[in-house]
PDB file of C-alpha atoms in Angstrom:
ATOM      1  CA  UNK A   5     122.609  88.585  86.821  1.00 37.00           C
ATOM      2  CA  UNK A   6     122.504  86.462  90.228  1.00 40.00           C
ATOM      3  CA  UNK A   7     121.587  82.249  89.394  1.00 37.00           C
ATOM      4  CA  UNK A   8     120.752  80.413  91.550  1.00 38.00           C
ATOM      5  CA  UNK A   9     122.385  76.766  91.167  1.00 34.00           C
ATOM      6  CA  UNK A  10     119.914  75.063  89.631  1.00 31.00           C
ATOM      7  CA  UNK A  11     119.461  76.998  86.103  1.00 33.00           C
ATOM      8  CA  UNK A  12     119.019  75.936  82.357  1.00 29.00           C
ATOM      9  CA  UNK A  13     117.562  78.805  80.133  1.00 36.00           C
ATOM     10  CA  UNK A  14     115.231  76.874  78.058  1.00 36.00           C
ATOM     11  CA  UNK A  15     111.469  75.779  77.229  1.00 39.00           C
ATOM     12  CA  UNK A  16     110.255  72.601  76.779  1.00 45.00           C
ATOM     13  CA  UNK A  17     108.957  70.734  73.549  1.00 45.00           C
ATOM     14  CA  UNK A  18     105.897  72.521  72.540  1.00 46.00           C
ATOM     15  CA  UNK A  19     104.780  68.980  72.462  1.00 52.00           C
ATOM     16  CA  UNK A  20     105.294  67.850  75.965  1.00 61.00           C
ATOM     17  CA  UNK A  21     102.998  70.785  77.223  1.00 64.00           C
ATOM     18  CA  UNK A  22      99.444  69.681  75.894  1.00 70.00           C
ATOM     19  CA  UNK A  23      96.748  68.977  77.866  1.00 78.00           C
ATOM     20  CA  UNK A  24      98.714  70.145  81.020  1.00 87.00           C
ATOM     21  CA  UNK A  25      97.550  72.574  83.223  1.00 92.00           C
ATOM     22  CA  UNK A  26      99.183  75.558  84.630  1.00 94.00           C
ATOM     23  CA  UNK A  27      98.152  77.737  87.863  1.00 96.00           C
ATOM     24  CA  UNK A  28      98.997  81.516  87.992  1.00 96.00           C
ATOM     25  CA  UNK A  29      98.265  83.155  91.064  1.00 96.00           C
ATOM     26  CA  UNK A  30      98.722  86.880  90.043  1.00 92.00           C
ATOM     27  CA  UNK A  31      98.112  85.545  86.152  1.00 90.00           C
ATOM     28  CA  UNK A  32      95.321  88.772  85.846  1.00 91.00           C
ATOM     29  CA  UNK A  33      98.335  91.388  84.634  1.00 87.00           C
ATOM     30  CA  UNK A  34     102.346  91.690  84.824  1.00 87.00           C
ATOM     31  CA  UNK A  35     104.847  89.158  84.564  1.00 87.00           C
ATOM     32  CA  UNK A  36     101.775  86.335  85.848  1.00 90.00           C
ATOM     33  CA  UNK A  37      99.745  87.241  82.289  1.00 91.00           C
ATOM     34  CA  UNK A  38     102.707  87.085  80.437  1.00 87.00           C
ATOM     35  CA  UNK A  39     103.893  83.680  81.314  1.00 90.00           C
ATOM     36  CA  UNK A  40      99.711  82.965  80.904  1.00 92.00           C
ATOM     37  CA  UNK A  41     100.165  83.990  77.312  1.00 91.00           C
ATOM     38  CA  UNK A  42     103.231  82.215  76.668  1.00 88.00           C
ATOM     39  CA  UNK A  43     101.668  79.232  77.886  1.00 90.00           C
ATOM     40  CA  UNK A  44      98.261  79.160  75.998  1.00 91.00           C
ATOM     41  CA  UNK A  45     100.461  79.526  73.066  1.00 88.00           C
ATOM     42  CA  UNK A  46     102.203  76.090  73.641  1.00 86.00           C
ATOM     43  CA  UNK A  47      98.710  74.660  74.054  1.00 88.00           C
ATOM     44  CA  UNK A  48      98.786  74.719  77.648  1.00 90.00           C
ATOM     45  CA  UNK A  49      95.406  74.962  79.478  1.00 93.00           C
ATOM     46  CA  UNK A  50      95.826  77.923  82.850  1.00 95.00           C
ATOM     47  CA  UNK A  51      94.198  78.848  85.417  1.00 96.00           C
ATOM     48  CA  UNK A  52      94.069  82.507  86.633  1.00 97.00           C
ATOM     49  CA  UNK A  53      93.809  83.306  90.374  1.00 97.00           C
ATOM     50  CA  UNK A  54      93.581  86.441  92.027  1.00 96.00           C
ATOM     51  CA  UNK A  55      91.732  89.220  94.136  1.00 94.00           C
ATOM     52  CA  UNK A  56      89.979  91.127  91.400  1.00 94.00           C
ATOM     53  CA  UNK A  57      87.318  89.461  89.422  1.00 96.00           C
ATOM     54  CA  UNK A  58      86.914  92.025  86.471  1.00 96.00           C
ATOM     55  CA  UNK A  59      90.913  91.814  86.232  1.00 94.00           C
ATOM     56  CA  UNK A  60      90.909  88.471  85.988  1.00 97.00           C
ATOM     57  CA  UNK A  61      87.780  88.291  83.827  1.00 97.00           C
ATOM     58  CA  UNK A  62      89.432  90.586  81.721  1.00 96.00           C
ATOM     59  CA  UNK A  63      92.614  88.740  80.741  1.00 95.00           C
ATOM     60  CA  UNK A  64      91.095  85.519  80.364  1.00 96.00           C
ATOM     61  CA  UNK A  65      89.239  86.622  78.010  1.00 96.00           C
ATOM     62  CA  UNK A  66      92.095  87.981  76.018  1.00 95.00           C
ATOM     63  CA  UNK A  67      93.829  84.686  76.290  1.00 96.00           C
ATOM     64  CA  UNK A  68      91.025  82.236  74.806  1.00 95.00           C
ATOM     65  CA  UNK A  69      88.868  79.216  75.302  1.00 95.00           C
ATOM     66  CA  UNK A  70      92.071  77.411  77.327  1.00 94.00           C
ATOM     67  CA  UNK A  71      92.518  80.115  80.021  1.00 96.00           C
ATOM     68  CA  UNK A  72      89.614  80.042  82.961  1.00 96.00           C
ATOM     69  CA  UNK A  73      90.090  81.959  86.896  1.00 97.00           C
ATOM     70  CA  UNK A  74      88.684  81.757  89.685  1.00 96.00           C
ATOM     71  CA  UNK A  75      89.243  84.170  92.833  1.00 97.00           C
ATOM     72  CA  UNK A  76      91.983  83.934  95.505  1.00 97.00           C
ATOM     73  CA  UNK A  77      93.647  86.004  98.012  1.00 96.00           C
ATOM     74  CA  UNK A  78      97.181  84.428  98.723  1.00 95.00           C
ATOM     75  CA  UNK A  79      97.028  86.107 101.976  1.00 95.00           C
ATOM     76  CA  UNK A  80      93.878  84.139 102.964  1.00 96.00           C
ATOM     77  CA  UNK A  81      94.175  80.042 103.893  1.00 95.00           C
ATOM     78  CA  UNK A  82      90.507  79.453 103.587  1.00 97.00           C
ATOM     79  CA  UNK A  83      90.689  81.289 100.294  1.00 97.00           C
ATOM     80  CA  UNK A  84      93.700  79.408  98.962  1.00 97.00           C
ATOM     81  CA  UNK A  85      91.909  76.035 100.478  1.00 97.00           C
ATOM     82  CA  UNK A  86      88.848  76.862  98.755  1.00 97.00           C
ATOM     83  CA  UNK A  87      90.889  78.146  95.386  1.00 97.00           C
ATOM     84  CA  UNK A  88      92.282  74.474  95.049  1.00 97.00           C
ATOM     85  CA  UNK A  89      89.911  72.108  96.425  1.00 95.00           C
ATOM     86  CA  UNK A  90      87.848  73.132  93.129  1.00 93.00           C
ATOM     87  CA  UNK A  91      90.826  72.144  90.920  1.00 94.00           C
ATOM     88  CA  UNK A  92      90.708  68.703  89.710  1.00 91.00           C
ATOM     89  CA  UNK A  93      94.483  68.438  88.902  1.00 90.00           C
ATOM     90  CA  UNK A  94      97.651  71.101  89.068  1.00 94.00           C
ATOM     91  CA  UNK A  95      99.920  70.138  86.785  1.00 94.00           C
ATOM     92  CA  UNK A  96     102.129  73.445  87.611  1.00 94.00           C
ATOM     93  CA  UNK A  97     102.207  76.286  89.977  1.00 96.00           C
ATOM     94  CA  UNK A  98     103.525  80.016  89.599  1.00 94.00           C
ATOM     95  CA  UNK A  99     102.893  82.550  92.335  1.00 94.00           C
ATOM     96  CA  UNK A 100     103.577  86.034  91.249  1.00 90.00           C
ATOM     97  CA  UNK A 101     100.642  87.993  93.730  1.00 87.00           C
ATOM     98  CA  UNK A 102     101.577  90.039  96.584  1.00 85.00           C
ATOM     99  CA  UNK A 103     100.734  93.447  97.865  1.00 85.00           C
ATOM    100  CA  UNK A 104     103.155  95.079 100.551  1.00 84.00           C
ATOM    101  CA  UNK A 105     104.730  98.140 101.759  1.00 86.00           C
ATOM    102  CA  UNK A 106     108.576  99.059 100.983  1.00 84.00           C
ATOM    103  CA  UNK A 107     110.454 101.534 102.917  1.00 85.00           C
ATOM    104  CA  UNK A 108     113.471 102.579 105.382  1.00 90.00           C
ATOM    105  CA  UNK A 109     113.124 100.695 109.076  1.00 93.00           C
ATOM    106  CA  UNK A 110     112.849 103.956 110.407  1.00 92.00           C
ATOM    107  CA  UNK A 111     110.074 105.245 108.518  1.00 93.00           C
ATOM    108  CA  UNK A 112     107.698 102.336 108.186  1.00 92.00           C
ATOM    109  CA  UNK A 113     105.288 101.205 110.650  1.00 96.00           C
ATOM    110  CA  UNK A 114     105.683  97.135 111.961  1.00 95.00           C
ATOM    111  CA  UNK A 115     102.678  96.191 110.578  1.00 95.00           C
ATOM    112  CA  UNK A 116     103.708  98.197 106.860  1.00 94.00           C
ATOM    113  CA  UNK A 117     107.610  96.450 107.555  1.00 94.00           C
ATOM    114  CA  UNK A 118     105.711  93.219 107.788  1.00 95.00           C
ATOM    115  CA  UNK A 119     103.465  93.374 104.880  1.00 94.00           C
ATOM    116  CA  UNK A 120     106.531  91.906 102.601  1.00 93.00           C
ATOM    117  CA  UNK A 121     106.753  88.480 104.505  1.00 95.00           C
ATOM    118  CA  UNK A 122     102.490  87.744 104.859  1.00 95.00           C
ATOM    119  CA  UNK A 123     101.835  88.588 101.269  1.00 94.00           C
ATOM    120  CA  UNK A 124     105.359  87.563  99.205  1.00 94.00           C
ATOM    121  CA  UNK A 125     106.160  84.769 101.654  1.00 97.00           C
ATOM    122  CA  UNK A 126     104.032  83.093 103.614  1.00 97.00           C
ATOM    123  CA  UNK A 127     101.851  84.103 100.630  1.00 96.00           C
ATOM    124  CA  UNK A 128     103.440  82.078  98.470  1.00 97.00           C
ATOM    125  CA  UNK A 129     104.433  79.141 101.599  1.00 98.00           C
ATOM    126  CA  UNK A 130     100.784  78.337 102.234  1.00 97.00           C
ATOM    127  CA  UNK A 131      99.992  78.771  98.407  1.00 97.00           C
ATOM    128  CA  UNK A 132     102.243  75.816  97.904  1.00 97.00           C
ATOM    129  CA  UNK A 133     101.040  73.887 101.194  1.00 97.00           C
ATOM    130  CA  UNK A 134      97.671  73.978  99.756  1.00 97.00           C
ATOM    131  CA  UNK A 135      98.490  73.194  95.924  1.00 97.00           C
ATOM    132  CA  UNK A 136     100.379  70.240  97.151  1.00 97.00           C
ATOM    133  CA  UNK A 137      97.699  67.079  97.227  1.00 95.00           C
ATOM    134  CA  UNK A 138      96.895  67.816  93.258  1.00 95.00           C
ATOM    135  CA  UNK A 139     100.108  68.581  92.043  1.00 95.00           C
ATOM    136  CA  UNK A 140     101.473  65.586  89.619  1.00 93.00           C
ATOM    137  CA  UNK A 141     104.298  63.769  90.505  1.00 92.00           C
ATOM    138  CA  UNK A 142     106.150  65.313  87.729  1.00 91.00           C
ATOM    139  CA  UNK A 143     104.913  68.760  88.304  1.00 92.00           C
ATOM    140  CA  UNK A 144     106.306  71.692  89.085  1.00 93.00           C
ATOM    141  CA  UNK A 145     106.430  74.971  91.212  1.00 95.00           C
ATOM    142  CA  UNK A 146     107.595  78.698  90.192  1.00 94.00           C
ATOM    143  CA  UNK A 147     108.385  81.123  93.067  1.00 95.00           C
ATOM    144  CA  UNK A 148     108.560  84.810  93.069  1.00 92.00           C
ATOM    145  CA  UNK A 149     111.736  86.272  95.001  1.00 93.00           C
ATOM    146  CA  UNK A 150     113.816  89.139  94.052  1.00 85.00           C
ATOM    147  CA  UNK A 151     116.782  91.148  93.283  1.00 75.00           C
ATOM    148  CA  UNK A 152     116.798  92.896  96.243  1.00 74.00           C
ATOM    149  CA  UNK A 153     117.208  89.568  98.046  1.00 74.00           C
ATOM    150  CA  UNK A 154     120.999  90.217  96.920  1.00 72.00           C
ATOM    151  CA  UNK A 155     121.772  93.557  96.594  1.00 75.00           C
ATOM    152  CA  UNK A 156     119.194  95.968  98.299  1.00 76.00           C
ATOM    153  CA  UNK A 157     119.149  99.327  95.740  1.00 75.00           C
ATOM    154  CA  UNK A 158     117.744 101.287  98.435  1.00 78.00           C
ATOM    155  CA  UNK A 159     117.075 101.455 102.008  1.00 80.00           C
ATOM    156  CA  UNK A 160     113.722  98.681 102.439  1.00 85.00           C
ATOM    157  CA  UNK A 161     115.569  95.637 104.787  1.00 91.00           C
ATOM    158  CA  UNK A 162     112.529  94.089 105.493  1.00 92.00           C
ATOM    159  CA  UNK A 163     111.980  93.752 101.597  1.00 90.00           C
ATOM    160  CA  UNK A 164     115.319  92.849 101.003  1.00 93.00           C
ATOM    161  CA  UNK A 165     114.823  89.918 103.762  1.00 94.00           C
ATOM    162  CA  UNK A 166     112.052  88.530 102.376  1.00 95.00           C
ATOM    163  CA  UNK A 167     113.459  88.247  98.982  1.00 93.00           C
ATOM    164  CA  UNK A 168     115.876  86.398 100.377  1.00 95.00           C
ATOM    165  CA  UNK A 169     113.593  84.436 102.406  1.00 96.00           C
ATOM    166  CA  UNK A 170     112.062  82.960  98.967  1.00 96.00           C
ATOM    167  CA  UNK A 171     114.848  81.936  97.662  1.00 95.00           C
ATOM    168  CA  UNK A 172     115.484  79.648 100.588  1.00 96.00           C
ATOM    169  CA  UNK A 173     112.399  78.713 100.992  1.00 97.00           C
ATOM    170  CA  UNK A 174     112.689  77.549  97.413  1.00 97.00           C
ATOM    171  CA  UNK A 175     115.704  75.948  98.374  1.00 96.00           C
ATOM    172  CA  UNK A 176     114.089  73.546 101.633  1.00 97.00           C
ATOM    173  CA  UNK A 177     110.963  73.321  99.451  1.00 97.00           C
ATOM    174  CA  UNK A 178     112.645  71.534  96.440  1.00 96.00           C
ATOM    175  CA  UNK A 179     114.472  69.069  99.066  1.00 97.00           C
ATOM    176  CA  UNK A 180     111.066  68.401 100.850  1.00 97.00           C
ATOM    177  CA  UNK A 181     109.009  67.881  97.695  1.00 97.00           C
ATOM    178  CA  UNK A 182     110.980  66.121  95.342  1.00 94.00           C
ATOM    179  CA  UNK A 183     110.931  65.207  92.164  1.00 94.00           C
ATOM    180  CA  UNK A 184     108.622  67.514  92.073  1.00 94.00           C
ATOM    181  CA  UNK A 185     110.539  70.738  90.606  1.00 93.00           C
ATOM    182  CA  UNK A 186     110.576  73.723  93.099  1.00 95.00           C
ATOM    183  CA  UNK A 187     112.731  76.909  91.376  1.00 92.00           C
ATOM    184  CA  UNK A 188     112.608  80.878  91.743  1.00 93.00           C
ATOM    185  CA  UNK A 189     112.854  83.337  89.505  1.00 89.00           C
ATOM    186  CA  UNK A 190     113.982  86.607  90.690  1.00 77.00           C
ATOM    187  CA  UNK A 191     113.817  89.636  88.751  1.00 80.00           C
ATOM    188  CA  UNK A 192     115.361  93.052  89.104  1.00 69.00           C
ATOM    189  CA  UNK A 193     113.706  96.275  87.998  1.00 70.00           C
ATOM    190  CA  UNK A 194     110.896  95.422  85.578  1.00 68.00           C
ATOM    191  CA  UNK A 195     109.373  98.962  83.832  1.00 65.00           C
ATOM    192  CA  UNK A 196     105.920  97.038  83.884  1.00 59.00           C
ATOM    193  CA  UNK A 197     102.504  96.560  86.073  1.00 64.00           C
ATOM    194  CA  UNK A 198     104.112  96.307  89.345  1.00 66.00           C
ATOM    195  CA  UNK A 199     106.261  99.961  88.893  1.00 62.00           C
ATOM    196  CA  UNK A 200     103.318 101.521  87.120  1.00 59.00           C
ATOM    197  CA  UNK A 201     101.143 101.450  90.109  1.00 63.00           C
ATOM    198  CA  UNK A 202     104.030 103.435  91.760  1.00 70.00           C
ATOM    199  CA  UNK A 203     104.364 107.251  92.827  1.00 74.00           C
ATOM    200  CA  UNK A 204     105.902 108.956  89.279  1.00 75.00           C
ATOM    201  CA  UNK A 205     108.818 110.159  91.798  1.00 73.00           C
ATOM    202  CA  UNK A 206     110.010 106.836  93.446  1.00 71.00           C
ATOM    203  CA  UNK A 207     109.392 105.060  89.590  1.00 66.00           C
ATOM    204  CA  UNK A 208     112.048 107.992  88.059  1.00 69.00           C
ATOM    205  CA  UNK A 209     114.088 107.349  90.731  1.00 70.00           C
ATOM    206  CA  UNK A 210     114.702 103.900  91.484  1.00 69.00           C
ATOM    207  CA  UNK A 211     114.664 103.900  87.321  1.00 70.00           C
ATOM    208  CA  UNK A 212     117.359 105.761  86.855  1.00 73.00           C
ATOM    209  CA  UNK A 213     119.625 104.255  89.833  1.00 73.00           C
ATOM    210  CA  UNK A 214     118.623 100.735  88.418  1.00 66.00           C
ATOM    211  CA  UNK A 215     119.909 101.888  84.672  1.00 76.00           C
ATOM    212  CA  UNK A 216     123.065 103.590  86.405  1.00 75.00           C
ATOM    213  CA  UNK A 217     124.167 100.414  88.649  1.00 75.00           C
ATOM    214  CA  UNK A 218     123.366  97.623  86.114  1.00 74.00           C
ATOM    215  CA  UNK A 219     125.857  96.567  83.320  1.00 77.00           C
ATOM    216  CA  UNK A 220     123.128  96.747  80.744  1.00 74.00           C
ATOM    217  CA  UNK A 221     122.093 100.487  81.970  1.00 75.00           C
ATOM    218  CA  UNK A 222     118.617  99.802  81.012  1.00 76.00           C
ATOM    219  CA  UNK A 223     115.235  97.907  82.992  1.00 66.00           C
ATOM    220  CA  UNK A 224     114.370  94.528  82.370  1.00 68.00           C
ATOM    221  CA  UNK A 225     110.749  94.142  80.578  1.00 72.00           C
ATOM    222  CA  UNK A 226     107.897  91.331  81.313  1.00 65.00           C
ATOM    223  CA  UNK A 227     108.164  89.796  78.268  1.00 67.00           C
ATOM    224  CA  UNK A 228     112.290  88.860  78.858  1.00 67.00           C
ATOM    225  CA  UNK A 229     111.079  87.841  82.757  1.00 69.00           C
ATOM    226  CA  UNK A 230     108.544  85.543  81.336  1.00 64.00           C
ATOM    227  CA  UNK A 231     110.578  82.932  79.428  1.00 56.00           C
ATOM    228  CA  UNK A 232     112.343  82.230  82.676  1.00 47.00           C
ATOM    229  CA  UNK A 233     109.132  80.861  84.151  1.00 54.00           C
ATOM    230  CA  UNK A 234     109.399  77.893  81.803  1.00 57.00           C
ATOM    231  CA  UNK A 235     109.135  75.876  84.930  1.00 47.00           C
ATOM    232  CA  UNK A 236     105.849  77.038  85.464  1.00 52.00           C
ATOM    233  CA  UNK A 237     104.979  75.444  81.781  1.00 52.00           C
ATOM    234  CA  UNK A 238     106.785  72.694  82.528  1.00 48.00           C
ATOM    235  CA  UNK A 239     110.134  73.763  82.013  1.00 49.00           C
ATOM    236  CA  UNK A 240     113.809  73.045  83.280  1.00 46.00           C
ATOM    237  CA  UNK A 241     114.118  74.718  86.393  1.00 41.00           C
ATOM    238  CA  UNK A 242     115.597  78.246  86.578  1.00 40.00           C
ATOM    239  CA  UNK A 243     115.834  81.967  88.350  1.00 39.00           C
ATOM    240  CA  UNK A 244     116.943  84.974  87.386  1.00 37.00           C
ATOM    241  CA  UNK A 245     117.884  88.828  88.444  1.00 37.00           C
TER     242      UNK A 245
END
């Protein structure tokens, strides 16, 4: 497990979370709705965001009268402008929505090589820049990074280089924006939505290398990724592979 240097591994009062609110951008299915169910638990009011209304529709349903969404597409500024002007206050921010291409240099074209960096981080950059004039002094923002920022499994540099890319950008972000809390979390292989909308082949494979390389020999699941977005409920700040 890689930490970054600013870990704890534990949630806040159940207490200190009332009445706050909590913005997940990618909060309509994977490790985003888990952290979205975690929260409404500890009385936290969130606010799904993403591209697909009957996704999003969907899951706040399931969650109850304190989860609402609204549409977004990270890679769009008007969108994300539009997405928070309507907010009246952001108490905290997790970003977990991005779509991109992985692959060998060799294989992928620029524009596929590229996806990585407009969706996961300047995704997630101008997410931030626009969440900024309603976050509360004392709020707090979750990042999405990766373990591939620090050991690649496969042959995918430009994914690799963006993972790492979060993590710094976590890094300047927390120095510019202070005390408001800046922290990423950043996960290794997760058997959950993001694989299951893979090829069967690449899934069993990059499965079975993950199980082989890691000391636990088995994938992480949503549910263990999810605690370690107590930032994003208010939290100590954290991140994770």
């Amino acid at each position: 497990m890689h930490q970054l240097p600013f870990h704890t591994r534990h949630l806040p009062e159940v207490d200190a979370l009332r009445g706050r609110t909590v913005i997940l951008i990618g909060g309509g299915s994977g490790i985003g709705l888990r952290v979205a169910h975690r929260a409404v638990a500890a009385g936290v009011q969130v606010v799904l965001g993403g591209r697909s209304p009957a996704r999003l529709a969907a899951a706040a349903e399931g969650l109850g009268d304190r989860a609402t969404w609204r549409t977004v597409d990270i890679t769009d500024g008007a969108s994300l402008a539009s997405f928070f002007t309507e907010l009246d206050r952001v108490d905290h921010l997790f970003t977990s929505a991005a779509s991109y291409r992985v692959g060998p240099m060799m294989q992928l074209s620029d524009q596929d090589a590229e996806s990585p960096f407009v969706s996961k981080f300047w995704g997630q950059y101008h997410a931030v820049k626009a969440a900024v004039p309603k976050l509360a002094d004392d709020g707090s923002i979750v990042l999405m990074a990766g373990a591939a920022g620090a050991r690649p499994p496969t042959a995918a540099p430009a994914y690799a280089a963006c993972n790492a890319a979060v993590e710094g950008l976590g890094r300047g972000l927390a120095v510019e924006l202070a005390p408001i809390r800046v922290n990423v979390v950043s996960p290794g292989t997760v058997n959950g939505n993001l694989w299951a909308h893979r090829p069967e082949e690449d899934r069993a494979a990059a499965f079975a290398q993950y199980r082989r390389d890691t000391v636990l020999h088995r994938l992480g699941t949503e549910d263990e990724i999810a605690p370690a977005d107590g930032p994003a409920c208010g939290g100590s700040p954290k991140a994770t592979e």
